[in-house]
Amino acid sequence: MLDIHNPATDHHDMRDLTIIGGGPTGIFAAFQCGMNNISCRIIESMSQLGGQLAALYPEKHIYDVAGFPEVPAIDLVESLWAQAERYNPDVVLNEAVTKYTKLDDGTFETRTHTGNVYRSRAVLIAAGLGAFEPRKLPQLGNIDHLTGSSVYYAVKSVEDFKGKRVVIVGGGDSALDWTVGLMKNAASVTLVHRGHEFQGHGKTAHEVEQARANGTIDVHLETEVVSIEESNGALTHMHLRSSDGSEWMVEADRLLILIGFKSNLGPLAGWDLELYENALVVDTHMKTSVDGLYAAGDIAYYPGKLKIIQTGLSEATMAVRHSLSYIKPGEKIRNVFSSVKMAKEKKAAEANKAAEGASKAPENKAK
């Protein structure tokens, strides 16, 4: 969990921007607020920042974020926070936003499930997919008693699968990533996918096919898990059925189901904002149908939208930048280059340090 140090200020003070959601997009938006010299507050419903990356697959490796050839999800979150932390963004954890109110003066009040109300001049929704829960296999019935011991819907620790016979269900990026990621630690890995081809990234799919050809893993396409066997509260066997009707059984200690998530906008769905396929419609400035209220990341929609982390980071930059016109109406918005801003901040910090040293010099001399 990230070690968050909030500045010694009242959470309920007015901020320039309230950021709803503390995933990668929300954290990077906080950094962009600092870059543009505006104050912000992140409100996150979970007990830690990082969104799905931290909560569901902290050890998953990510390959498509600029500047990181390969990075574990939790390390990416840590790096994003280290970047934003220099500007001391206000962070509120364990509070879910339930309602917003736009006041007559154009500012906003954001209310959470605790009854707390936070004030800001603008709002950025970076809530990812909203509330989410993993998709399950209905044919297996209620297997909740096995969840977290034999049945998993995410990999939070590779140790849970070390030396185990693992069956992975799915054909997308997560299923392929963990097929590759676990085959060095698990006793065996079997990948089961009901489709006739994979939907994941081509490079990872190629690695899976190579491992299959080498006999390192077993892969069954056009196949489903139809039932399981257990003994003393632990998984022992799995029954598979192919599209041609043939059935067989495999030994298994772990079942990892990676077939996606069902998202739910929750209270956001009742905010009278324009929606498209469970996402908030935004314009080219990342503004929703309400002036002063912006959206970025997976929660935002526009034609041609690509739901990847890199896109969310770019949208956070645009949303914060364009929000300045609403937060500071009439002011000329100047482009801020990070290298110039950081150089000035470094010079100012060195000057302050030198001034402090000079002020202490007479005292030290007197001693």
mmCIF file of C-alpha atoms in Angstrom, residues 54-351:
data_model
loop_
_atom_site.group_PDB
_atom_site.id
_atom_site.type_symbol
_atom_site.label_atom_id
_atom_site.label_comp_id
_atom_site.label_asym_id
_atom_site.label_seq_id
_atom_site.Cartn_x
_atom_site.Cartn_y
_atom_site.Cartn_z
ATOM 1 C CA ALA A 54 -3.198 -2.224 -7.031
ATOM 2 C CA ALA A 55 -6.374 -4.066 -6.040
ATOM 3 C CA LEU A 56 -6.563 -6.841 -8.630
ATOM 4 C CA TYR A 57 -3.205 -7.546 -10.228
ATOM 5 C CA PRO A 58 -0.341 -5.748 -8.496
ATOM 6 C CA GLU A 59 2.218 -8.301 -9.746
ATOM 7 C CA LYS A 60 1.043 -8.272 -13.356
ATOM 8 C CA HIS A 61 3.656 -6.910 -15.741
ATOM 9 C CA ILE A 62 2.673 -4.031 -18.032
ATOM 10 C CA TYR A 63 4.452 -3.491 -21.343
ATOM 11 C CA ASP A 64 2.652 -0.667 -23.146
ATOM 12 C CA VAL A 65 3.304 2.429 -21.009
ATOM 13 C CA ALA A 66 5.802 4.848 -22.521
ATOM 14 C CA GLY A 67 9.216 4.748 -20.869
ATOM 15 C CA PHE A 68 8.635 1.369 -19.196
ATOM 16 C CA PRO A 69 9.686 -1.603 -21.368
ATOM 17 C CA GLU A 70 8.303 -3.825 -18.601
ATOM 18 C CA VAL A 71 6.943 -2.823 -15.199
ATOM 19 C CA PRO A 72 4.912 -4.592 -12.476
ATOM 20 C CA ALA A 73 1.555 -2.865 -12.005
ATOM 21 C CA ILE A 74 2.233 -1.879 -8.396
ATOM 22 C CA ASP A 75 5.605 -0.387 -9.352
ATOM 23 C CA LEU A 76 3.898 1.754 -11.979
ATOM 24 C CA VAL A 77 1.454 2.999 -9.340
ATOM 25 C CA GLU A 78 4.342 3.746 -6.977
ATOM 26 C CA SER A 79 6.147 5.718 -9.698
ATOM 27 C CA LEU A 80 3.020 7.706 -10.565
ATOM 28 C CA TRP A 81 2.528 8.596 -6.904
ATOM 29 C CA ALA A 82 6.192 9.583 -6.489
ATOM 30 C CA GLN A 83 5.667 11.931 -9.431
ATOM 31 C CA ALA A 84 2.501 13.490 -7.988
ATOM 32 C CA GLU A 85 3.578 13.530 -4.351
ATOM 33 C CA ARG A 86 5.968 16.464 -4.822
ATOM 34 C CA TYR A 87 2.896 18.747 -5.053
ATOM 35 C CA ASN A 88 1.239 17.351 -1.893
ATOM 36 C CA PRO A 89 -2.191 16.573 -3.353
ATOM 37 C CA ASP A 90 -4.913 16.117 -0.765
ATOM 38 C CA VAL A 91 -6.014 12.454 -0.635
ATOM 39 C CA VAL A 92 -9.237 11.065 0.846
ATOM 40 C CA LEU A 93 -9.442 7.253 1.049
ATOM 41 C CA ASN A 94 -12.304 4.871 1.880
ATOM 42 C CA GLU A 95 -14.981 7.298 0.736
ATOM 43 C CA ALA A 96 -17.212 6.658 -2.266
ATOM 44 C CA VAL A 97 -18.662 9.678 -4.040
ATOM 45 C CA THR A 98 -22.444 9.456 -4.239
ATOM 46 C CA LYS A 99 -23.545 12.888 -5.441
ATOM 47 C CA TYR A 100 -22.336 16.181 -6.836
ATOM 48 C CA THR A 101 -24.050 19.576 -6.773
ATOM 49 C CA LYS A 102 -23.182 22.499 -9.001
ATOM 50 C CA LEU A 103 -23.815 25.707 -7.084
ATOM 51 C CA ASP A 104 -25.087 29.029 -8.451
ATOM 52 C CA ASP A 105 -21.572 30.484 -8.441
ATOM 53 C CA GLY A 106 -20.330 27.653 -10.700
ATOM 54 C CA THR A 107 -18.396 25.795 -8.004
ATOM 55 C CA PHE A 108 -19.111 22.208 -6.955
ATOM 56 C CA GLU A 109 -19.921 20.268 -3.816
ATOM 57 C CA THR A 110 -19.076 16.571 -3.862
ATOM 58 C CA ARG A 111 -20.751 14.327 -1.260
ATOM 59 C CA THR A 112 -19.496 10.870 -0.232
ATOM 60 C CA HIS A 113 -21.223 7.909 1.391
ATOM 61 C CA THR A 114 -19.906 9.046 4.781
ATOM 62 C CA GLY A 115 -21.863 12.289 4.530
ATOM 63 C CA ASN A 116 -18.729 14.384 4.017
ATOM 64 C CA VAL A 117 -18.988 17.240 1.522
ATOM 65 C CA TYR A 118 -15.957 18.535 -0.385
ATOM 66 C CA ARG A 119 -15.842 21.830 -2.284
ATOM 67 C CA SER A 120 -13.982 22.624 -5.488
ATOM 68 C CA ARG A 121 -14.075 24.919 -8.482
ATOM 69 C CA ALA A 122 -14.218 22.012 -10.949
ATOM 70 C CA VAL A 123 -14.488 18.215 -10.911
ATOM 71 C CA LEU A 124 -12.644 15.491 -12.835
ATOM 72 C CA ILE A 125 -14.136 11.997 -12.857
ATOM 73 C CA ALA A 126 -11.399 9.379 -13.251
ATOM 74 C CA ALA A 127 -13.291 6.460 -11.769
ATOM 75 C CA GLY A 128 -12.121 3.815 -14.233
ATOM 76 C CA LEU A 129 -14.887 1.344 -14.962
ATOM 77 C CA GLY A 130 -16.776 2.367 -11.861
ATOM 78 C CA ALA A 131 -17.559 -0.419 -9.417
ATOM 79 C CA PHE A 132 -16.435 -3.742 -10.838
ATOM 80 C CA GLU A 133 -16.717 -7.414 -10.078
ATOM 81 C CA PRO A 134 -15.179 -10.384 -11.908
ATOM 82 C CA ARG A 135 -17.199 -12.456 -14.333
ATOM 83 C CA LYS A 136 -17.741 -16.003 -13.099
ATOM 84 C CA LEU A 137 -18.537 -19.371 -14.673
ATOM 85 C CA PRO A 138 -22.262 -19.927 -14.012
ATOM 86 C CA GLN A 139 -22.062 -23.626 -14.895
ATOM 87 C CA LEU A 140 -19.951 -24.214 -11.770
ATOM 88 C CA GLY A 141 -22.675 -22.981 -9.431
ATOM 89 C CA ASN A 142 -21.737 -21.367 -6.135
ATOM 90 C CA ILE A 143 -18.025 -21.898 -5.545
ATOM 91 C CA ASP A 144 -17.523 -18.905 -3.248
ATOM 92 C CA HIS A 145 -16.226 -21.189 -0.495
ATOM 93 C CA LEU A 146 -13.203 -21.932 -2.703
ATOM 94 C CA THR A 147 -12.477 -18.315 -3.601
ATOM 95 C CA GLY A 148 -9.082 -17.209 -2.373
ATOM 96 C CA SER A 149 -7.881 -20.741 -1.645
ATOM 97 C CA SER A 150 -8.440 -22.780 -4.814
ATOM 98 C CA VAL A 151 -10.370 -20.400 -7.086
ATOM 99 C CA TYR A 152 -9.033 -16.965 -8.058
ATOM 100 C CA TYR A 153 -10.204 -14.107 -10.273
ATOM 101 C CA ALA A 154 -6.936 -12.139 -10.134
ATOM 102 C CA VAL A 155 -3.303 -12.721 -9.264
ATOM 103 C CA LYS A 156 -2.303 -10.672 -6.251
ATOM 104 C CA SER A 157 0.674 -12.863 -5.374
ATOM 105 C CA VAL A 158 2.505 -15.372 -7.551
ATOM 106 C CA GLU A 159 3.183 -17.361 -4.365
ATOM 107 C CA ASP A 160 -0.467 -18.492 -4.366
ATOM 108 C CA PHE A 161 0.275 -20.530 -7.499
ATOM 109 C CA LYS A 162 3.848 -21.650 -6.881
ATOM 110 C CA GLY A 163 4.234 -25.422 -7.309
ATOM 111 C CA LYS A 164 0.512 -25.828 -8.069
ATOM 112 C CA ARG A 165 -1.344 -27.373 -11.011
ATOM 113 C CA VAL A 166 -3.058 -24.324 -12.456
ATOM 114 C CA VAL A 167 -5.940 -24.138 -14.923
ATOM 115 C CA ILE A 168 -6.487 -20.683 -16.434
ATOM 116 C CA VAL A 169 -9.767 -19.804 -18.143
ATOM 117 C CA GLY A 170 -9.812 -16.993 -20.709
ATOM 118 C CA GLY A 171 -8.364 -15.837 -23.995
ATOM 119 C CA GLY A 172 -7.703 -12.136 -23.479
ATOM 120 C CA ASP A 173 -4.661 -10.187 -22.341
ATOM 121 C CA SER A 174 -4.874 -11.104 -18.645
ATOM 122 C CA ALA A 175 -5.264 -14.828 -19.334
ATOM 123 C CA LEU A 176 -2.350 -14.844 -21.782
ATOM 124 C CA ASP A 177 -0.155 -12.673 -19.553
ATOM 125 C CA TRP A 178 -0.584 -14.971 -16.579
ATOM 126 C CA THR A 179 -0.194 -18.113 -18.648
ATOM 127 C CA VAL A 180 3.262 -16.809 -19.502
ATOM 128 C CA GLY A 181 3.822 -15.315 -16.053
ATOM 129 C CA LEU A 182 2.996 -18.460 -14.062
ATOM 130 C CA MET A 183 4.483 -21.221 -16.164
ATOM 131 C CA LYS A 184 7.917 -20.775 -14.530
ATOM 132 C CA ASN A 185 6.536 -21.067 -10.996
ATOM 133 C CA ALA A 186 3.554 -23.420 -11.266
ATOM 134 C CA ALA A 187 3.888 -27.196 -11.394
ATOM 135 C CA SER A 188 1.795 -27.095 -14.575
ATOM 136 C CA VAL A 189 -0.332 -24.608 -16.490
ATOM 137 C CA THR A 190 -3.376 -25.440 -18.605
ATOM 138 C CA LEU A 191 -5.079 -22.678 -20.584
ATOM 139 C CA VAL A 192 -8.740 -23.173 -21.469
ATOM 140 C CA HIS A 193 -10.533 -20.846 -23.893
ATOM 141 C CA ARG A 194 -13.996 -21.310 -25.368
ATOM 142 C CA GLY A 195 -13.094 -19.393 -28.534
ATOM 143 C CA HIS A 196 -11.170 -20.692 -31.515
ATOM 144 C CA GLU A 197 -8.466 -18.009 -31.228
ATOM 145 C CA PHE A 198 -7.002 -15.645 -28.623
ATOM 146 C CA GLN A 199 -8.083 -12.013 -28.253
ATOM 147 C CA GLY A 200 -4.958 -10.870 -26.424
ATOM 148 C CA HIS A 201 -1.876 -9.005 -27.593
ATOM 149 C CA GLY A 202 -0.164 -10.664 -30.547
ATOM 150 C CA LYS A 203 3.260 -10.853 -28.899
ATOM 151 C CA THR A 204 1.933 -12.618 -25.797
ATOM 152 C CA ALA A 205 -0.265 -14.923 -27.890
ATOM 153 C CA HIS A 206 2.869 -15.914 -29.828
ATOM 154 C CA GLU A 207 4.684 -16.695 -26.546
ATOM 155 C CA VAL A 208 1.783 -18.884 -25.469
ATOM 156 C CA GLU A 209 1.799 -20.726 -28.799
ATOM 157 C CA GLN A 210 5.548 -21.281 -28.509
ATOM 158 C CA ALA A 211 5.195 -22.651 -24.982
ATOM 159 C CA ARG A 212 2.433 -24.927 -26.217
ATOM 160 C CA ALA A 213 4.604 -26.184 -29.083
ATOM 161 C CA ASN A 214 7.467 -26.826 -26.653
ATOM 162 C CA GLY A 215 5.192 -28.828 -24.378
ATOM 163 C CA THR A 216 5.669 -26.370 -21.505
ATOM 164 C CA ILE A 217 1.924 -25.759 -21.149
ATOM 165 C CA ASP A 218 -1.346 -27.307 -22.313
ATOM 166 C CA VAL A 219 -3.779 -25.225 -24.352
ATOM 167 C CA HIS A 220 -7.368 -26.196 -25.142
ATOM 168 C CA LEU A 221 -9.292 -23.950 -27.527
ATOM 169 C CA GLU A 222 -13.063 -24.203 -28.138
ATOM 170 C CA THR A 223 -13.241 -25.812 -24.691
ATOM 171 C CA GLU A 224 -15.050 -25.016 -21.442
ATOM 172 C CA VAL A 225 -14.780 -26.051 -17.802
ATOM 173 C CA VAL A 226 -18.075 -27.789 -17.096
ATOM 174 C CA SER A 227 -17.586 -28.966 -13.509
ATOM 175 C CA ILE A 228 -15.037 -29.340 -10.738
ATOM 176 C CA GLU A 229 -14.243 -31.845 -8.024
ATOM 177 C CA GLU A 230 -13.040 -30.983 -4.542
ATOM 178 C CA SER A 231 -11.934 -32.762 -1.402
ATOM 179 C CA ASN A 232 -11.772 -31.305 2.097
ATOM 180 C CA GLY A 233 -12.484 -27.836 0.807
ATOM 181 C CA ALA A 234 -9.782 -27.906 -1.867
ATOM 182 C CA LEU A 235 -9.900 -28.268 -5.634
ATOM 183 C CA THR A 236 -8.679 -31.632 -7.006
ATOM 184 C CA HIS A 237 -9.968 -32.132 -10.546
ATOM 185 C CA MET A 238 -11.656 -30.293 -13.380
ATOM 186 C CA HIS A 239 -13.917 -31.625 -16.121
ATOM 187 C CA LEU A 240 -13.505 -30.080 -19.566
ATOM 188 C CA ARG A 241 -15.722 -30.290 -22.647
ATOM 189 C CA SER A 242 -14.758 -29.323 -26.191
ATOM 190 C CA SER A 243 -17.091 -27.947 -28.841
ATOM 191 C CA ASP A 244 -17.304 -31.384 -30.491
ATOM 192 C CA GLY A 245 -18.800 -32.839 -27.298
ATOM 193 C CA SER A 246 -15.795 -34.803 -26.081
ATOM 194 C CA GLU A 247 -15.066 -34.618 -22.346
ATOM 195 C CA TRP A 248 -12.029 -35.339 -20.177
ATOM 196 C CA MET A 249 -10.669 -34.627 -16.722
ATOM 197 C CA VAL A 250 -7.509 -32.843 -15.586
ATOM 198 C CA GLU A 251 -5.911 -32.663 -12.166
ATOM 199 C CA ALA A 252 -5.847 -29.160 -10.733
ATOM 200 C CA ASP A 253 -5.064 -27.331 -7.496
ATOM 201 C CA ARG A 254 -5.893 -23.818 -8.699
ATOM 202 C CA LEU A 255 -8.542 -22.411 -11.016
ATOM 203 C CA LEU A 256 -7.775 -18.902 -12.274
ATOM 204 C CA ILE A 257 -10.789 -17.360 -14.054
ATOM 205 C CA LEU A 258 -9.785 -14.359 -16.172
ATOM 206 C CA ILE A 259 -12.758 -13.612 -18.411
ATOM 207 C CA GLY A 260 -13.192 -9.936 -17.594
ATOM 208 C CA PHE A 261 -15.234 -7.827 -15.241
ATOM 209 C CA LYS A 262 -18.767 -6.517 -15.023
ATOM 210 C CA SER A 263 -18.687 -2.789 -14.451
ATOM 211 C CA ASN A 264 -21.318 -0.727 -12.718
ATOM 212 C CA LEU A 265 -21.324 3.059 -12.723
ATOM 213 C CA GLY A 266 -23.222 3.035 -9.441
ATOM 214 C CA PRO A 267 -24.375 6.532 -8.391
ATOM 215 C CA LEU A 268 -22.686 8.046 -11.468
ATOM 216 C CA ALA A 269 -25.434 6.559 -13.611
ATOM 217 C CA GLY A 270 -27.962 8.872 -11.949
ATOM 218 C CA TRP A 271 -26.003 12.097 -12.348
ATOM 219 C CA ASP A 272 -27.875 13.206 -15.496
ATOM 220 C CA LEU A 273 -24.698 13.153 -17.578
ATOM 221 C CA GLU A 274 -24.691 11.989 -21.187
ATOM 222 C CA LEU A 275 -23.783 8.292 -21.330
ATOM 223 C CA TYR A 276 -22.697 5.891 -24.044
ATOM 224 C CA GLU A 277 -22.223 2.194 -23.302
ATOM 225 C CA ASN A 278 -21.747 2.733 -19.584
ATOM 226 C CA ALA A 279 -19.249 5.576 -20.022
ATOM 227 C CA LEU A 280 -19.444 9.374 -19.806
ATOM 228 C CA VAL A 281 -19.490 11.170 -23.153
ATOM 229 C CA VAL A 282 -16.845 13.910 -23.370
ATOM 230 C CA ASP A 283 -15.834 16.449 -25.991
ATOM 231 C CA THR A 284 -12.344 17.204 -27.312
ATOM 232 C CA HIS A 285 -11.585 19.084 -24.070
ATOM 233 C CA MET A 286 -12.591 16.031 -21.973
ATOM 234 C CA LYS A 287 -15.636 17.991 -20.753
ATOM 235 C CA THR A 288 -18.864 16.131 -19.997
ATOM 236 C CA SER A 289 -22.315 17.537 -20.716
ATOM 237 C CA VAL A 290 -21.915 19.758 -17.606
ATOM 238 C CA ASP A 291 -19.592 22.775 -17.711
ATOM 239 C CA GLY A 292 -16.814 22.438 -15.178
ATOM 240 C CA LEU A 293 -17.163 18.662 -14.912
ATOM 241 C CA TYR A 294 -14.601 16.588 -16.819
ATOM 242 C CA ALA A 295 -13.853 12.877 -17.282
ATOM 243 C CA ALA A 296 -10.732 10.920 -18.214
ATOM 244 C CA GLY A 297 -9.616 7.303 -18.389
ATOM 245 C CA ASP A 298 -11.858 4.286 -18.917
ATOM 246 C CA ILE A 299 -14.896 6.182 -17.606
ATOM 247 C CA ALA A 300 -14.722 8.640 -20.548
ATOM 248 C CA TYR A 301 -16.040 8.004 -24.063
ATOM 249 C CA TYR A 302 -15.536 9.652 -27.439
ATOM 250 C CA PRO A 303 -15.437 8.169 -30.967
ATOM 251 C CA GLY A 304 -12.264 6.177 -31.497
ATOM 252 C CA LYS A 305 -11.583 5.785 -27.766
ATOM 253 C CA LEU A 306 -8.868 3.267 -26.858
ATOM 254 C CA LYS A 307 -9.074 1.959 -23.293
ATOM 255 C CA ILE A 308 -5.457 1.566 -22.236
ATOM 256 C CA ILE A 309 -3.428 3.132 -19.422
ATOM 257 C CA GLN A 310 -1.443 5.327 -21.805
ATOM 258 C CA THR A 311 -4.643 6.885 -23.149
ATOM 259 C CA GLY A 312 -5.895 7.633 -19.640
ATOM 260 C CA LEU A 313 -2.662 9.440 -18.763
ATOM 261 C CA SER A 314 -2.947 11.594 -21.875
ATOM 262 C CA GLU A 315 -6.606 12.355 -21.165
ATOM 263 C CA ALA A 316 -5.744 13.372 -17.591
ATOM 264 C CA THR A 317 -3.296 15.896 -18.999
ATOM 265 C CA MET A 318 -5.888 17.319 -21.380
ATOM 266 C CA ALA A 319 -8.667 17.400 -18.785
ATOM 267 C CA VAL A 320 -6.572 19.322 -16.247
ATOM 268 C CA ARG A 321 -5.233 21.678 -18.888
ATOM 269 C CA HIS A 322 -8.669 22.524 -20.275
ATOM 270 C CA SER A 323 -10.187 22.821 -16.798
ATOM 271 C CA LEU A 324 -7.972 25.881 -16.213
ATOM 272 C CA SER A 325 -10.246 27.989 -18.409
ATOM 273 C CA TYR A 326 -13.155 27.127 -16.117
ATOM 274 C CA ILE A 327 -11.213 27.373 -12.848
ATOM 275 C CA LYS A 328 -9.509 30.658 -13.772
ATOM 276 C CA PRO A 329 -11.877 32.366 -16.228
ATOM 277 C CA GLY A 330 -10.374 35.277 -18.120
ATOM 278 C CA GLU A 331 -6.772 34.349 -17.332
ATOM 279 C CA LYS A 332 -4.367 33.684 -20.169
ATOM 280 C CA ILE A 333 -3.343 30.039 -20.080
ATOM 281 C CA ARG A 334 0.337 29.571 -20.839
ATOM 282 C CA ASN A 335 1.917 26.305 -21.880
ATOM 283 C CA VAL A 336 4.081 24.830 -19.105
ATOM 284 C CA PHE A 337 7.162 22.819 -20.070
ATOM 285 C CA SER A 338 8.119 20.356 -17.353
ATOM 286 C CA SER A 339 11.863 20.859 -17.814
ATOM 287 C CA VAL A 340 11.541 24.634 -17.311
ATOM 288 C CA LYS A 341 9.172 24.305 -14.339
ATOM 289 C CA MET A 342 11.315 21.691 -12.602
ATOM 290 C CA ALA A 343 14.470 23.759 -13.149
ATOM 291 C CA LYS A 344 12.802 26.779 -11.535
ATOM 292 C CA GLU A 345 11.560 24.677 -8.612
ATOM 293 C CA LYS A 346 15.028 23.205 -8.102
ATOM 294 C CA LYS A 347 16.633 26.662 -8.183
ATOM 295 C CA ALA A 348 14.073 28.001 -5.701
ATOM 296 C CA ALA A 349 14.640 25.042 -3.373
ATOM 297 C CA GLU A 350 18.409 25.583 -3.483
ATOM 298 C CA ALA A 351 17.941 29.294 -2.778
#
